[in-house]
Amino acid sequence: MSETIFAANREVTVTHPDKVMFPADGITKADLVAYYIRVAPSIIPHLRDRPLMMQRFPEGIAGGGFYQKDVPNYFPEWIRRIDVPKKGGTVTHVVCDDAATLAYIVNQNCITPHPWLSRVGKLDRPDRMMFDLDPSTDDFVIVREGALVLKELLDELKLPSFVKTTGSRGLHIVVPLAESGTYDDVRGMSEDIAAVLVGRLPKTMTVEGRKAQREKRVYVDVMRNGYAQTAVPAFAVRVRDGAPVSVPLAWREVRNRKLRSDTYTLTNIFRRLGQKEDPWEAFGRSRRSLKEARRRLEKMM
């Protein structure tokens, strides 16, 4: 069984549309494809011009999943690709620039697309820096508090910051960059900022990579800020019961005690989008170089 849909002026065949992808919620592949087509105007700006890794679940989230970087040979010619050098050869990634490509990869059971932090043409120059506040417990209060202190720190460095739910357990804080630094520059800067944050909140924040050593503290993860690393984009569906979605927030919303990382889901996100303006509307206009911020950080440290 299959059905044909239209996206970005292309026909895309959805195979096995009744396949249940989220058993606890009864969400099918057709539901997932319909979600991504509807949210395409919001998510495509976070995917466009970036190599993509696909998180695929052929039997839905109840079955085993896997991450796939390389484009299978059977993908149609109209799917954009980028060859990325690697040791001993290259990896050919999907580049998702439109709703048709998005619908096609979702039909391939890709529940969550994971883009790079840099774009085609400047693969070694990330245009965003990311902090992932990953809690060790279900205490979301300390995640919110940590995010607000991190915003204060970034404000002191005169770096604009934007926040979103991860759709899983924590929050992502993202800084738009002017593509003037390498991944090593961005990674080093993020590590130093994380260290300052932990210095301000030593009882609730940590940069300890080993889970056993974190105790109940929130892990300030900056590992995404490395070459060829990927991150969950805004509006992506996560592989968890309820089909939670990573959603951009206004900073004032982080103070809301009712906020959870999985507050917004595939089934309720459009109510929010219909009622609120995009809190990340200024993201693309807010890019900054890290040079001045680095000098301020060195004085601070």
Tab-separated table of C-alpha atoms in Angstrom:
chain	number	residue	atom	x	y	z
A	1	MET	CA	0.000	0.000	0.000
A	2	SER	CA	1.225	3.488	-0.823
A	3	GLU	CA	-0.056	6.978	-1.460
A	4	THR	CA	1.249	9.917	-3.467
A	5	ILE	CA	1.601	13.367	-1.965
A	6	PHE	CA	2.764	16.675	-3.435
A	7	ALA	CA	5.495	18.764	-1.808
A	8	ALA	CA	7.560	21.579	-3.318
A	9	ASN	CA	6.018	20.837	-6.747
A	10	ARG	CA	7.147	17.215	-6.670
A	11	GLU	CA	5.326	13.931	-6.308
A	12	VAL	CA	6.557	11.885	-3.360
A	13	THR	CA	5.355	8.336	-2.782
A	14	VAL	CA	4.672	7.409	0.827
A	15	THR	CA	4.985	3.651	1.253
A	16	HIS	CA	3.185	1.827	4.045
A	17	PRO	CA	1.494	5.030	5.283
A	18	ASP	CA	-0.359	3.071	7.984
A	19	LYS	CA	2.862	1.789	9.567
A	20	VAL	CA	2.744	2.734	13.251
A	21	MET	CA	5.869	4.708	14.137
A	22	PHE	CA	4.921	5.607	17.731
A	23	PRO	CA	2.980	2.621	19.136
A	24	ALA	CA	1.993	4.235	22.449
A	25	ASP	CA	0.405	7.133	20.581
A	26	GLY	CA	-0.856	5.478	17.400
A	27	ILE	CA	1.145	7.900	15.244
A	28	THR	CA	1.681	6.485	11.762
A	29	LYS	CA	4.184	7.209	9.031
A	30	ALA	CA	1.485	9.169	7.199
A	31	ASP	CA	1.018	11.321	10.316
A	32	LEU	CA	4.763	11.913	10.541
A	33	VAL	CA	5.076	12.865	6.870
A	34	ALA	CA	2.062	15.185	7.160
A	35	TYR	CA	3.630	16.877	10.196
A	36	TYR	CA	6.940	17.516	8.474
A	37	ILE	CA	5.301	18.871	5.318
A	38	ARG	CA	3.158	21.233	7.373
A	39	VAL	CA	6.099	22.410	9.505
A	40	ALA	CA	8.492	22.608	6.529
A	41	PRO	CA	8.479	26.448	6.333
A	42	SER	CA	9.706	26.521	9.943
A	43	ILE	CA	12.214	23.646	9.923
A	44	ILE	CA	13.772	24.024	6.456
A	45	PRO	CA	15.720	27.198	7.423
A	46	HIS	CA	17.474	25.058	10.067
A	47	LEU	CA	18.327	22.337	7.512
A	48	ARG	CA	19.048	24.225	4.293
A	49	ASP	CA	22.584	23.989	2.865
A	50	ARG	CA	23.764	21.621	5.612
A	51	PRO	CA	24.975	18.018	5.403
A	52	LEU	CA	22.409	15.834	7.097
A	53	MET	CA	22.501	12.641	9.120
A	54	MET	CA	19.298	10.608	9.177
A	55	GLN	CA	18.047	8.840	12.311
A	56	ARG	CA	15.998	5.993	10.831
A	57	PHE	CA	13.587	3.522	12.447
A	58	PRO	CA	12.333	1.017	9.836
A	59	GLU	CA	9.953	-0.626	12.312
A	60	GLY	CA	9.029	2.484	14.290
A	61	ILE	CA	10.477	3.500	17.635
A	62	ALA	CA	9.633	0.117	19.165
A	63	GLY	CA	12.170	-1.502	16.834
A	64	GLY	CA	15.852	-0.806	16.485
A	65	GLY	CA	17.003	2.401	14.876
A	66	PHE	CA	20.250	3.570	13.330
A	67	TYR	CA	22.038	6.701	12.167
A	68	GLN	CA	22.870	6.999	8.490
A	69	LYS	CA	25.205	9.572	6.951
A	70	ASP	CA	25.657	8.267	3.423
A	71	VAL	CA	22.952	8.566	0.775
A	72	PRO	CA	21.664	5.172	-0.447
A	73	ASN	CA	22.061	4.527	-4.183
A	74	TYR	CA	18.313	4.311	-4.715
A	75	PHE	CA	17.613	7.899	-3.624
A	76	PRO	CA	16.279	9.868	-6.647
A	77	GLU	CA	18.569	12.201	-8.600
A	78	TRP	CA	16.654	15.297	-7.540
A	79	ILE	CA	17.771	14.805	-3.926
A	80	ARG	CA	20.643	17.231	-3.341
A	81	ARG	CA	23.900	15.694	-2.123
A	82	ILE	CA	27.251	16.875	-0.797
A	83	ASP	CA	30.482	14.849	-0.791
A	84	VAL	CA	32.333	15.372	2.479
A	85	PRO	CA	35.983	14.267	2.725
A	86	LYS	CA	36.859	11.686	5.338
A	87	LYS	CA	39.927	9.598	6.055
A	88	GLY	CA	40.339	7.247	3.144
A	89	GLY	CA	37.538	8.667	0.993
A	90	THR	CA	34.327	10.656	1.159
A	91	VAL	CA	30.841	10.447	2.642
A	92	THR	CA	27.907	11.600	0.517
A	93	HIS	CA	25.301	13.333	2.684
A	94	VAL	CA	21.761	14.428	1.945
A	95	VAL	CA	21.198	18.186	1.880
A	96	CYS	CA	17.570	19.015	2.700
A	97	ASP	CA	16.567	22.293	1.058
A	98	ASP	CA	12.852	21.770	0.508
A	99	ALA	CA	9.695	20.032	1.672
A	100	ALA	CA	9.926	17.350	-1.027
A	101	THR	CA	13.328	16.178	0.209
A	102	LEU	CA	12.081	16.287	3.781
A	103	ALA	CA	9.019	14.197	2.915
A	104	TYR	CA	11.171	11.703	1.015
A	105	ILE	CA	13.603	11.058	3.880
A	106	VAL	CA	10.738	10.808	6.387
A	107	ASN	CA	9.223	8.161	4.121
A	108	GLN	CA	12.558	6.369	4.539
A	109	ASN	CA	11.601	6.152	8.236
A	110	CYS	CA	13.826	9.068	9.229
A	111	ILE	CA	12.123	10.400	12.357
A	112	THR	CA	14.780	12.958	13.303
A	113	PRO	CA	17.079	14.728	10.825
A	114	HIS	CA	20.413	15.841	12.312
A	115	PRO	CA	22.137	18.704	10.420
A	116	TRP	CA	25.693	19.986	10.742
A	117	LEU	CA	26.451	23.301	12.445
A	118	SER	CA	28.104	24.546	9.240
A	119	ARG	CA	26.942	24.980	5.670
A	120	VAL	CA	27.936	23.647	2.279
A	121	GLY	CA	30.794	25.782	0.954
A	122	LYS	CA	32.083	26.564	4.445
A	123	LEU	CA	32.068	23.169	6.078
A	124	ASP	CA	34.944	24.069	8.396
A	125	ARG	CA	33.298	27.342	9.547
A	126	PRO	CA	30.296	26.759	11.840
A	127	ASP	CA	27.629	29.447	11.873
A	128	ARG	CA	26.279	28.528	15.298
A	129	MET	CA	27.585	27.494	18.694
A	130	MET	CA	25.470	25.162	20.812
A	131	PHE	CA	25.185	24.379	24.510
A	132	ASP	CA	23.108	21.324	25.440
A	133	LEU	CA	21.929	21.365	29.048
A	134	ASP	CA	21.382	17.673	29.723
A	135	PRO	CA	19.917	16.865	33.171
A	136	SER	CA	20.890	13.814	35.202
A	137	THR	CA	17.473	13.721	36.907
A	138	ASP	CA	13.932	14.833	36.128
A	139	ASP	CA	14.506	18.138	37.943
A	140	PHE	CA	13.809	20.630	35.167
A	141	VAL	CA	13.995	23.580	37.564
A	142	ILE	CA	17.795	23.467	37.630
A	143	VAL	CA	17.870	23.171	33.828
A	144	ARG	CA	15.847	26.378	33.514
A	145	GLU	CA	17.968	28.132	36.127
A	146	GLY	CA	21.166	27.043	34.399
A	147	ALA	CA	19.889	28.296	31.039
A	148	LEU	CA	19.064	31.720	32.493
A	149	VAL	CA	22.511	32.060	34.098
A	150	LEU	CA	24.113	30.996	30.814
A	151	LYS	CA	22.117	33.711	29.030
A	152	GLU	CA	23.418	36.279	31.533
A	153	LEU	CA	26.970	35.091	30.862
A	154	LEU	CA	26.508	35.298	27.083
A	155	ASP	CA	24.991	38.768	27.490
A	156	GLU	CA	28.134	39.824	29.369
A	157	LEU	CA	30.167	38.560	26.421
A	158	LYS	CA	27.801	40.478	24.096
A	159	LEU	CA	26.844	37.268	22.317
A	160	PRO	CA	23.173	36.931	21.299
A	161	SER	CA	21.585	33.693	22.458
A	162	PHE	CA	18.482	31.759	21.536
A	163	VAL	CA	16.890	28.916	23.485
A	164	LYS	CA	14.769	25.919	22.546
A	165	THR	CA	13.522	22.732	24.108
A	166	THR	CA	15.422	19.654	22.999
A	167	GLY	CA	12.196	17.683	22.884
A	168	SER	CA	13.945	15.137	25.068
A	169	ARG	CA	15.072	16.151	28.580
A	170	GLY	CA	16.902	19.465	28.445
A	171	LEU	CA	17.372	22.797	26.712
A	172	HIS	CA	19.566	23.941	23.834
A	173	ILE	CA	21.100	27.405	23.928
A	174	VAL	CA	22.348	28.482	20.505
A	175	VAL	CA	24.565	31.419	19.527
A	176	PRO	CA	24.451	32.524	15.847
A	177	LEU	CA	27.964	33.034	14.459
A	178	ALA	CA	29.463	34.988	11.572
A	179	GLU	CA	31.368	31.960	10.198
A	180	SER	CA	34.648	33.707	10.999
A	181	GLY	CA	36.080	30.945	13.206
A	182	THR	CA	36.976	27.310	12.746
A	183	TYR	CA	35.398	24.441	14.630
A	184	ASP	CA	38.446	24.409	16.901
A	185	ASP	CA	37.845	28.077	17.708
A	186	VAL	CA	34.161	27.507	18.454
A	187	ARG	CA	34.746	24.325	20.423
A	188	GLY	CA	37.438	25.958	22.536
A	189	MET	CA	35.261	29.004	23.190
A	190	SER	CA	32.268	26.889	24.167
A	191	GLU	CA	34.389	24.810	26.549
A	192	ASP	CA	35.659	27.941	28.287
A	193	ILE	CA	32.169	29.429	28.551
A	194	ALA	CA	30.905	26.152	30.001
A	195	ALA	CA	33.710	26.207	32.568
A	196	VAL	CA	32.732	29.726	33.666
A	197	LEU	CA	29.087	28.668	33.919
A	198	VAL	CA	30.010	25.701	36.103
A	199	GLY	CA	32.109	28.037	38.239
A	200	ARG	CA	28.998	30.120	38.867
A	201	LEU	CA	26.724	27.144	39.508
A	202	PRO	CA	29.004	24.385	40.833
A	203	LYS	CA	26.241	22.605	42.730
A	204	THR	CA	23.906	22.200	39.766
A	205	MET	CA	26.077	22.321	36.594
A	206	THR	CA	28.981	20.140	35.464
A	207	VAL	CA	31.208	19.526	32.454
A	208	GLU	CA	31.944	15.991	33.636
A	209	GLY	CA	31.485	13.667	30.687
A	210	ARG	CA	31.151	10.505	32.777
A	211	LYS	CA	27.586	9.996	33.947
A	212	ALA	CA	28.690	8.332	37.174
A	213	GLN	CA	30.555	11.486	38.185
A	214	ARG	CA	27.758	13.963	37.463
A	215	GLU	CA	25.647	13.034	40.501
A	216	LYS	CA	22.436	15.112	40.176
A	217	ARG	CA	23.999	17.948	38.216
A	218	VAL	CA	23.133	19.124	34.717
A	219	TYR	CA	25.741	18.242	32.097
A	220	VAL	CA	26.781	21.278	30.042
A	221	ASP	CA	27.459	19.464	26.773
A	222	VAL	CA	29.461	21.338	24.123
A	223	MET	CA	30.419	18.256	22.095
A	224	ARG	CA	28.190	19.312	19.196
A	225	ASN	CA	30.660	22.112	18.450
A	226	GLY	CA	33.056	19.843	16.604
A	227	TYR	CA	33.701	19.191	12.923
A	228	ALA	CA	31.214	16.733	11.375
A	229	GLN	CA	29.121	16.684	14.543
A	230	THR	CA	25.373	17.157	14.212
A	231	ALA	CA	22.573	18.555	16.359
A	232	VAL	CA	18.812	18.190	16.591
A	233	PRO	CA	17.232	21.166	14.775
A	234	ALA	CA	14.267	23.227	15.851
A	235	PHE	CA	10.904	21.549	15.056
A	236	ALA	CA	12.377	18.054	14.717
A	237	VAL	CA	10.408	15.168	16.221
A	238	ARG	CA	12.266	13.148	18.855
A	239	VAL	CA	12.280	9.376	19.247
A	240	ARG	CA	10.273	9.232	22.457
A	241	ASP	CA	6.724	8.299	23.418
A	242	GLY	CA	4.410	11.225	22.766
A	243	ALA	CA	6.456	12.369	19.739
A	244	PRO	CA	7.847	15.477	21.473
A	245	VAL	CA	9.211	18.275	19.292
A	246	SER	CA	12.218	20.569	19.743
A	247	VAL	CA	10.680	24.042	19.873
A	248	PRO	CA	12.179	27.580	19.879
A	249	LEU	CA	11.270	29.593	22.974
A	250	ALA	CA	11.317	33.215	24.013
A	251	TRP	CA	13.646	33.679	26.977
A	252	ARG	CA	10.769	34.790	29.192
A	253	GLU	CA	9.182	31.365	28.687
A	254	VAL	CA	12.157	29.700	30.376
A	255	ARG	CA	10.944	31.245	33.656
A	256	ASN	CA	7.637	29.376	33.348
A	257	ARG	CA	7.578	26.713	36.066
A	258	LYS	CA	5.302	24.532	33.955
A	259	LEU	CA	7.766	24.307	31.083
A	260	ARG	CA	9.185	20.893	30.268
A	261	SER	CA	11.485	19.827	27.470
A	262	ASP	CA	8.699	17.634	26.076
A	263	THR	CA	5.896	20.166	26.576
A	264	TYR	CA	5.339	20.465	22.836
A	265	THR	CA	4.565	17.476	20.656
A	266	LEU	CA	3.603	16.561	17.122
A	267	THR	CA	-0.058	16.827	18.155
A	268	ASN	CA	-0.054	20.217	19.913
A	269	ILE	CA	2.742	22.223	18.260
A	270	PHE	CA	0.550	23.876	15.629
A	271	ARG	CA	-1.657	25.412	18.275
A	272	ARG	CA	1.448	27.199	19.535
A	273	LEU	CA	2.621	28.200	16.063
A	274	GLY	CA	-0.789	29.664	15.336
A	275	GLN	CA	-0.762	31.797	18.479
A	276	LYS	CA	2.850	32.972	18.884
A	277	GLU	CA	5.313	34.843	16.728
A	278	ASP	CA	8.610	33.116	15.987
A	279	PRO	CA	10.899	33.853	18.974
A	280	TRP	CA	13.899	33.076	16.740
A	281	GLU	CA	12.830	35.500	14.008
A	282	ALA	CA	15.992	37.598	14.523
A	283	PHE	CA	18.368	34.599	14.589
A	284	GLY	CA	19.808	35.099	11.110
A	285	ARG	CA	20.337	38.834	11.674
A	286	SER	CA	22.135	38.332	14.998
A	287	ARG	CA	25.337	36.628	13.877
A	288	ARG	CA	28.500	37.666	15.704
A	289	SER	CA	32.222	37.039	15.474
A	290	LEU	CA	33.819	35.427	18.504
A	291	LYS	CA	36.910	37.663	18.476
A	292	GLU	CA	35.651	40.393	20.819
A	293	ALA	CA	33.818	37.848	22.962
A	294	ARG	CA	37.050	35.862	23.332
A	295	ARG	CA	38.856	38.934	24.682
A	296	ARG	CA	36.036	39.602	27.140
A	297	LEU	CA	36.041	35.976	28.250
A	298	GLU	CA	39.787	35.962	28.842
A	299	LYS	CA	39.452	38.988	31.128
A	300	MET	CA	36.587	37.292	32.912
A	301	MET	CA	38.542	34.080	33.447
